[in-house]
Coordinates of C-alpha atoms and ligand atoms in Angstrom, one line a residue:
X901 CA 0.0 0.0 0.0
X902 CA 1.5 3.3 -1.1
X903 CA 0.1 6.7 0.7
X904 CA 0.8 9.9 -0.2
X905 CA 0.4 11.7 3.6
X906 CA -0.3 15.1 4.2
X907 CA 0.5 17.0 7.8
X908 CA -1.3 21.1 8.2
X909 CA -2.6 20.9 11.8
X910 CA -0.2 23.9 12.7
X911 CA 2.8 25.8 11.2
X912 CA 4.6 22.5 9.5
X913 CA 3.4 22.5 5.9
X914 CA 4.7 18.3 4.9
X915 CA 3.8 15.7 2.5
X916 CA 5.5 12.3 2.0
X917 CA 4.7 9.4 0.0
X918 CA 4.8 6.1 2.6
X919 CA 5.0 2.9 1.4
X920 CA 4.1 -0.3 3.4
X921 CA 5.3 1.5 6.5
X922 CA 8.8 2.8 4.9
X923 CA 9.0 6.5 4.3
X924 CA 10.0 7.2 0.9
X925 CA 10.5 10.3 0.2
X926 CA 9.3 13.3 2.5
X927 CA 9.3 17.4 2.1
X928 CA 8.6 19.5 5.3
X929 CA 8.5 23.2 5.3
X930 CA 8.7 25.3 8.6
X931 CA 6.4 28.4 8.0
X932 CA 8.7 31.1 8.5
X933 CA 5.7 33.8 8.4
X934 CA 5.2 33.4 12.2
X935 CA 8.9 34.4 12.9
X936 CA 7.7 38.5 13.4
X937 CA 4.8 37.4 15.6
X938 CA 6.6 35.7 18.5
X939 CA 4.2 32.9 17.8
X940 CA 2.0 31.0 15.2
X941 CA -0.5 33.1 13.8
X942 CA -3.2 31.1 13.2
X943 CA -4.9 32.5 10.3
X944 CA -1.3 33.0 7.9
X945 CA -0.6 29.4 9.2
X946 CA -3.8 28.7 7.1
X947 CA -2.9 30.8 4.0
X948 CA 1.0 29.3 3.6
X949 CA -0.1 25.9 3.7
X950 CA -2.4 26.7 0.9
X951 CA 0.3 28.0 -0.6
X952 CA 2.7 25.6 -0.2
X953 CA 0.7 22.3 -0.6
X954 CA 1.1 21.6 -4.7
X955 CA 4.7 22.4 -4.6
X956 CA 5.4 20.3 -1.8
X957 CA 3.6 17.4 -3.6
X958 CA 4.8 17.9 -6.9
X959 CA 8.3 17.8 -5.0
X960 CA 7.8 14.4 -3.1
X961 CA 6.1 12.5 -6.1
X962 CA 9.3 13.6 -7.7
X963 CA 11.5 12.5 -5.3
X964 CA 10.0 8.7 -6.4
X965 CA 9.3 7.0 -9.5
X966 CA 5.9 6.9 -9.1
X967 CA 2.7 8.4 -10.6
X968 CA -0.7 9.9 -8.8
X969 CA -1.9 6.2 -10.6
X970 CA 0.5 4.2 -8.5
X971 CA -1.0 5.7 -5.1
X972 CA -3.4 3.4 -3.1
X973 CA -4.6 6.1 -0.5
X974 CA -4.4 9.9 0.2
X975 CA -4.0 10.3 4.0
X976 CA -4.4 13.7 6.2
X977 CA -4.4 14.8 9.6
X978 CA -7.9 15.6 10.7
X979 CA -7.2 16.9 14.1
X980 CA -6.6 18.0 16.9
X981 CA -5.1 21.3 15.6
X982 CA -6.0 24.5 14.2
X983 CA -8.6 24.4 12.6
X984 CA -8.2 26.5 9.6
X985 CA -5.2 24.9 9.1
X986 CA -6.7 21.5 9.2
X987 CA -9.1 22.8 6.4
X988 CA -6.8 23.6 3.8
X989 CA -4.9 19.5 4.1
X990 CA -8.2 17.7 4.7
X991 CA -9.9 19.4 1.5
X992 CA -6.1 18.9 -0.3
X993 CA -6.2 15.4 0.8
X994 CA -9.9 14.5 0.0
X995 CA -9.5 16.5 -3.6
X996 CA -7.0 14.3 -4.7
X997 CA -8.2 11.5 -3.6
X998 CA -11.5 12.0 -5.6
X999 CA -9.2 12.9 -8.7
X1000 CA -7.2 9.8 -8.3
X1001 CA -10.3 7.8 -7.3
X1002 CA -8.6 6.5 -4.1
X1003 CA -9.9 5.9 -0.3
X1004 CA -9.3 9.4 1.8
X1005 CA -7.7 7.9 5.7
X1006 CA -8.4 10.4 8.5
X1007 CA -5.6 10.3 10.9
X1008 CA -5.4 11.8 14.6
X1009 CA -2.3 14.0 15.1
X1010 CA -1.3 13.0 19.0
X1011 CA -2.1 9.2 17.5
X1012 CA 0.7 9.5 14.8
X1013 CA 3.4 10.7 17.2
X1014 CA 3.2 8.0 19.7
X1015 CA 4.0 5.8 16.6
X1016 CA 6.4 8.0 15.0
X1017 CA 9.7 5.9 17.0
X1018 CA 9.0 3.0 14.5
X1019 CA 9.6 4.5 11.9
X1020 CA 13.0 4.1 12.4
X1021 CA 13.4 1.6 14.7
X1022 CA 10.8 -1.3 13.8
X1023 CA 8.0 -2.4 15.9
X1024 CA 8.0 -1.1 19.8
X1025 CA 7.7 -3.9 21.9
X1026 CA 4.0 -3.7 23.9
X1027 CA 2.5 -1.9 26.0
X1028 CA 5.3 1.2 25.9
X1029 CA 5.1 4.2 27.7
X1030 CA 5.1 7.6 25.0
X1031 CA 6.4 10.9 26.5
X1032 CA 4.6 13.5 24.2
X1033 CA 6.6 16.9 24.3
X1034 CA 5.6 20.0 21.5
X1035 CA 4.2 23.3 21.4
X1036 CA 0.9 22.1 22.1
X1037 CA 1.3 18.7 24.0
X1038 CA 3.0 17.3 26.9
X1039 CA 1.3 14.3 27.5
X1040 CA 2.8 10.7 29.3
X1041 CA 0.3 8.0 27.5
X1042 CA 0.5 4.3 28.1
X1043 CA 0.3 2.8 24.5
X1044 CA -1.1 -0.9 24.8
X1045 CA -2.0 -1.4 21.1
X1046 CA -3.3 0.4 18.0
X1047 CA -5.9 2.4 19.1
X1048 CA -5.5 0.9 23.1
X1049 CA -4.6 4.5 24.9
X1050 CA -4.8 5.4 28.1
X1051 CA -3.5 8.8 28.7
X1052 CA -2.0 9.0 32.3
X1053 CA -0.2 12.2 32.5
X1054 CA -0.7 15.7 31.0
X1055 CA -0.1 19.4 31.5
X1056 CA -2.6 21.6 33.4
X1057 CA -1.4 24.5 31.8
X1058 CA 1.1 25.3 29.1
X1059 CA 3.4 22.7 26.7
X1060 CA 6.7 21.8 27.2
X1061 CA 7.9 23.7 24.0
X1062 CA 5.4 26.4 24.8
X1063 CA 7.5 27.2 28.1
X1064 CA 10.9 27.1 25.8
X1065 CA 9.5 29.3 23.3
X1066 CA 7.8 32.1 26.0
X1067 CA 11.5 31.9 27.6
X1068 CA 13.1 32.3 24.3
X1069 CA 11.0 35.3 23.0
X1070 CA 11.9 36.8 26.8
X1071 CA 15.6 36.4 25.8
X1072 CA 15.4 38.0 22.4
X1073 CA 15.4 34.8 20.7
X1074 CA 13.3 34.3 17.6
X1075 CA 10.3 31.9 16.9
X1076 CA 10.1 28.8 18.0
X1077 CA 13.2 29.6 20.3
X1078 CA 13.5 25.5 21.9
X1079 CA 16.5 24.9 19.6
X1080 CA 18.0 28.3 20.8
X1081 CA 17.6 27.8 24.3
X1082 CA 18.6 24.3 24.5
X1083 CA 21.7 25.4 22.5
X1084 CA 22.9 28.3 25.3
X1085 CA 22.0 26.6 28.3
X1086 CA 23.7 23.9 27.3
X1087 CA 26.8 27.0 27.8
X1088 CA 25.9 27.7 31.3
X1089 CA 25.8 26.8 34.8
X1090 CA 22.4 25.5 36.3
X1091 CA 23.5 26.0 40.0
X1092 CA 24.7 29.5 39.3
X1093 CA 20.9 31.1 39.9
X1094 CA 18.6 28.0 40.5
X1095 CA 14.6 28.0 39.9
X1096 CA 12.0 25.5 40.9
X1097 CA 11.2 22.3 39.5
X1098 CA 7.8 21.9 39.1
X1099 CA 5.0 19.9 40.3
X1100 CA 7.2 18.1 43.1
X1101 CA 4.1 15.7 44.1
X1102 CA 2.7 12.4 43.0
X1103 CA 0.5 13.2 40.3
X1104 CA 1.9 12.3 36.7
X1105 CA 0.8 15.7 35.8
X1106 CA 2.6 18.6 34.4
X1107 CA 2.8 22.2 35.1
X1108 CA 5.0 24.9 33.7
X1109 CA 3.8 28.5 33.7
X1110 CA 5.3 28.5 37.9
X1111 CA 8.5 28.0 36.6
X1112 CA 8.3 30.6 33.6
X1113 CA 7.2 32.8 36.1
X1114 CA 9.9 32.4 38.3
X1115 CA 12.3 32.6 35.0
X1116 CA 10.7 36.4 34.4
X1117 CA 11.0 37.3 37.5
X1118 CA 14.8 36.5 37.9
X1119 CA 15.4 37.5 34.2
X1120 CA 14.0 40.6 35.4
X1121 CA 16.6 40.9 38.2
X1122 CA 19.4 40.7 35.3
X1123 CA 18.2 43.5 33.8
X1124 CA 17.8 45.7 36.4
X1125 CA 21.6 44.7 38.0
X1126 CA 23.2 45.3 34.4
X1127 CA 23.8 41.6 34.7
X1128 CA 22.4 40.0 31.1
X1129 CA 26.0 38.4 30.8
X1130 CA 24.3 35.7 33.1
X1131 CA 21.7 34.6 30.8
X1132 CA 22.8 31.6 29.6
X1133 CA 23.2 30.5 33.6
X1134 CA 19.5 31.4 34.0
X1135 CA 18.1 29.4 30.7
X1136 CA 20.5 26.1 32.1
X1137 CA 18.6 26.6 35.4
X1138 CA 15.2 26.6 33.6
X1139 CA 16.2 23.6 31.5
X1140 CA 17.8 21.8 34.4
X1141 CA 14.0 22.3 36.1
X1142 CA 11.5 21.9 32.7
X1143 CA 13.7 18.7 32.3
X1144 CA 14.0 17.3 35.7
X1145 CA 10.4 17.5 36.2
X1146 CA 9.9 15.5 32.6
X1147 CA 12.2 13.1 34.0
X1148 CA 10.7 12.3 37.3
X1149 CA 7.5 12.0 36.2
X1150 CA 8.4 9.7 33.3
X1151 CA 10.3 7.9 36.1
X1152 CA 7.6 7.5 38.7
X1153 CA 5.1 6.2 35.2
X1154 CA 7.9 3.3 34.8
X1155 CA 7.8 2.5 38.3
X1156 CA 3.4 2.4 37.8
X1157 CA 3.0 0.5 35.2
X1158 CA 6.3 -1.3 34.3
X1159 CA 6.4 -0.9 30.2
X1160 CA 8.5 -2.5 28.0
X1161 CA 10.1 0.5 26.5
X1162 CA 10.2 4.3 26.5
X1163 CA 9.4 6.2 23.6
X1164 CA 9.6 10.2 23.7
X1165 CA 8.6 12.1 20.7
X1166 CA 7.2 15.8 19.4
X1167 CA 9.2 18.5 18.7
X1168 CA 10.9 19.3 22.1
X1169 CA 11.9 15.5 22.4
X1170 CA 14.9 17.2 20.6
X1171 CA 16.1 18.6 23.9
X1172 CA 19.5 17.7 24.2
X1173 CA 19.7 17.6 27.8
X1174 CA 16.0 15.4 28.0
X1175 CA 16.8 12.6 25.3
X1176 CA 20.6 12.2 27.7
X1177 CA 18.6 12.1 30.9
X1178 CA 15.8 10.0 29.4
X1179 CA 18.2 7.3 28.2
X1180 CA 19.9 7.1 31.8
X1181 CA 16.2 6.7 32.7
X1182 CA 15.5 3.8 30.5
X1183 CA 18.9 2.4 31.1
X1184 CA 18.3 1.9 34.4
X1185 CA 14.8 0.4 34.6
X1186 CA 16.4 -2.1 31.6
X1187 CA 14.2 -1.0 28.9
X1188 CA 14.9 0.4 25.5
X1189 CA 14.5 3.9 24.4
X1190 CA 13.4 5.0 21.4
X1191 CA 13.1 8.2 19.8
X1192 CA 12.5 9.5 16.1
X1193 CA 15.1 11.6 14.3
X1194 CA 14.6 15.3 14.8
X1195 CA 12.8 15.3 11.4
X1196 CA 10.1 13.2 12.4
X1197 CA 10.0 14.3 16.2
X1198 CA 8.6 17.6 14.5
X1199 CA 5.3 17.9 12.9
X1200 CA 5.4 15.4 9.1
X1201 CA 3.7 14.1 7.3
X1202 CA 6.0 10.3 7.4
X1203 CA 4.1 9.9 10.9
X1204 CA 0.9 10.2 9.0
X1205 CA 1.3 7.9 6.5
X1206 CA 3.0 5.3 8.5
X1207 CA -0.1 5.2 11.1
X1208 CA -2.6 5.6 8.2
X1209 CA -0.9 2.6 7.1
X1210 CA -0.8 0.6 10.3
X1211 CA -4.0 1.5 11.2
X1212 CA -5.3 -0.1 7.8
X1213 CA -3.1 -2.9 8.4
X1214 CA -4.5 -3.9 11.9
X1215 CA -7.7 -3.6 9.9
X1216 CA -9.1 -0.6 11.9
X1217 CA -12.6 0.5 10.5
X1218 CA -12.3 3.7 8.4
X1219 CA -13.8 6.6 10.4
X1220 CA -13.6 10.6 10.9
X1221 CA -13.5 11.4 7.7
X1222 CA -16.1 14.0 7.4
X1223 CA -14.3 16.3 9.4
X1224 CA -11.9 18.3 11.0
X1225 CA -11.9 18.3 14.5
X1226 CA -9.7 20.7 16.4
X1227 CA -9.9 19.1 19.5
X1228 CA -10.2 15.6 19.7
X1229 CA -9.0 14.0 22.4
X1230 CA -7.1 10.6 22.0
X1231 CA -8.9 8.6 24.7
X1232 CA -12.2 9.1 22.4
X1233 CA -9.9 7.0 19.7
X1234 CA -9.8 3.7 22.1
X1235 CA -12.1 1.2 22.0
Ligands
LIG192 O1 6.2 18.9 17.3 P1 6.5 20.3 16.9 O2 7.3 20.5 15.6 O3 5.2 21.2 16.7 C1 4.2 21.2 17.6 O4 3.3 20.3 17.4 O5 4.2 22.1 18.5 O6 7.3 21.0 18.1 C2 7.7 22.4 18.0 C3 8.1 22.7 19.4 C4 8.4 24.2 19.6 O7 7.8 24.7 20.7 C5 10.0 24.3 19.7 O8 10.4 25.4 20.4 C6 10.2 23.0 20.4 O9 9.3 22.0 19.8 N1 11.6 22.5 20.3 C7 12.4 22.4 21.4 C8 13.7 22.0 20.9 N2 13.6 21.9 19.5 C9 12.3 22.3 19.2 N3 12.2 22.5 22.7 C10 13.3 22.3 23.5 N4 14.5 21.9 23.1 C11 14.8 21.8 21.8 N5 16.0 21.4 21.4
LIG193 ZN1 2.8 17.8 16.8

């Protein structure tokens, strides 16, 4: 089965053509329109990917031998995202696939990232436990099969990368400013100015905007004492915290409900100092970990078209796809 997957839920314009679960060829465009903003703007997120759909297709079917004639399915993600966004690659998706006179597959969003590590690494061994980290989600989710999720952590307030990316714009930094401040607090000392780490308690549950509070406030301090020099001191101590508190709950979900391997994905999963922790993690509890490239921990469209594809492998009844559906929470997909 070859799909030609298309990903639009928020400022990642991607198509790839997936075949039989292997990623053939796969284009992915950042928007850069946002950059100004300090953020996505949801309404130009819309407009570019309008724009930049046909090209981006034209460019993967080229990057293989094949034809529209030789594809078996077009695949999208219908949600959860924005939704004007969503719009533009569900009607794309469902165009074509009337043109070409091939089946449309619907695909959830949070549902294609847990799956994204086998991409690259073969089939997870079962149940695993998914760390979820983006701009939008930060979400601990046991994975017991296709369409088997039971989400047992998740933030109460903002997203992993949404805390790196308020931080970075506070720096100066442009949009999205992870990469950025990963990459200078990796330069500094965390014990030089330490903050919180959040959400000290039981609960697998995640909090963040404590700790960018406490970030502004001290950043503030900087300013005032003519002492900006320390910045990169500051951002270690916030990643030294945001990670910390990642870690521990991952740590205390192993302990619960003893997977058989740890999978972290999304686009902060490319935190340098979370993927070296996380492996000590999984080291020590003697499971694998497993984590996607940087190119498919962001938003692409691969992830779509390998879960469209394993979804119609485990013979998964074709639904959703009448619709976009900006929230659409991934314990409604379990059965
Ligand atoms: O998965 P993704 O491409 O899009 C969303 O669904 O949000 O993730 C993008 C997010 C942004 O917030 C970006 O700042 C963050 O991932 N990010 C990072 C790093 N690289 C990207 N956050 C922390 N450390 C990084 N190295
Ligand atoms: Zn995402």
């Amino acid at each position: 089965m070859i799909y030609l997957a298309i990903e639009t839920s928020c400022d990642e314009s991607s198509v790839a053509i997936v075949d039989g679960g292997r990623v053939l060829t796969m284009q992915t465009v950042t928007q850069s329109v946002h950059r100004p903003y300090g953020g996505v703007v949801p309404e130009l997120a819309g407009r570019s990917h309008l724009e930049l759909l046909s090209r981006l297709t034209r460019q993967a079917l080229a990057g293989t031998e094949l034809k529209f004639s030789s594809l078996n399915a077009v695949a999208a993600t219908s949600g959860p995202g924005l939704v004007g966004s969503l719009l533009v690659g569900v009607n794309f998706a469902r165009g074509l696939a009337v043109a070409i006179q091939k089946p449309f597959r619907s695909v959830h969003h949070i549902e294609a990232h847990l799956w994204s590590a086998e991409i690259e690494h073969g089939e997870v061994p079962l149940p695993f436990l998914g760390l979820l980290v983006s701009g939008g989600h930060t979400l601990l989710v046991l994975v017991n099969s296709i369409r088997q999720y039971d989400v047992i952590g998740e933030t109460h307030d903002d997203a992993l990368g949404e805390a790196y990316d308020k931080v970075g714009k506070l720096s100066g930094f442009e949009f999205p400013a992870g990469a950025e401040v990963d990459k200078k607090a990796s330069t500094g000392d965390a014990k030089a100015m330490p903050l919180p780490v959040p959400m000290g308690d039981q609960s697998l549950d995640f909090s963040f905007s404590g700790l960018k509070t406490a970030f502004l406030l001290r950043y503030q301090e900087l300013v005032h004492q003519n002492r900006l020099s320390q910045l990169p001191d500051l951002l270690a101590a916030f990643q030294h915290s945001a990670v910390t508190s990642v870690v521990s709950k991952t740590a205390s979900a192993i302990l619960r409900y003893s997977p058989r391997a740890l999978v972290a994905a999304g686009g902060a999963a490319a935190n340098s100092l979370l993927r070296e922790k996380l492996s000590t993690l999984a080291k020590s509890s003697q499971i694998p970990f497993l984590t996607p490239s940087i190119r498919y921990c962001m938003d692409n469209a691969g992830m779509i078209g390998y879960v469209a594809w394993k979804l119609d492998q485990s013979g998964t009844q074709v639904q959703f796809e009448n619709q976009v559906y900006p929230r659409w929470p991934l314990v409604s997909l379990s059965h």
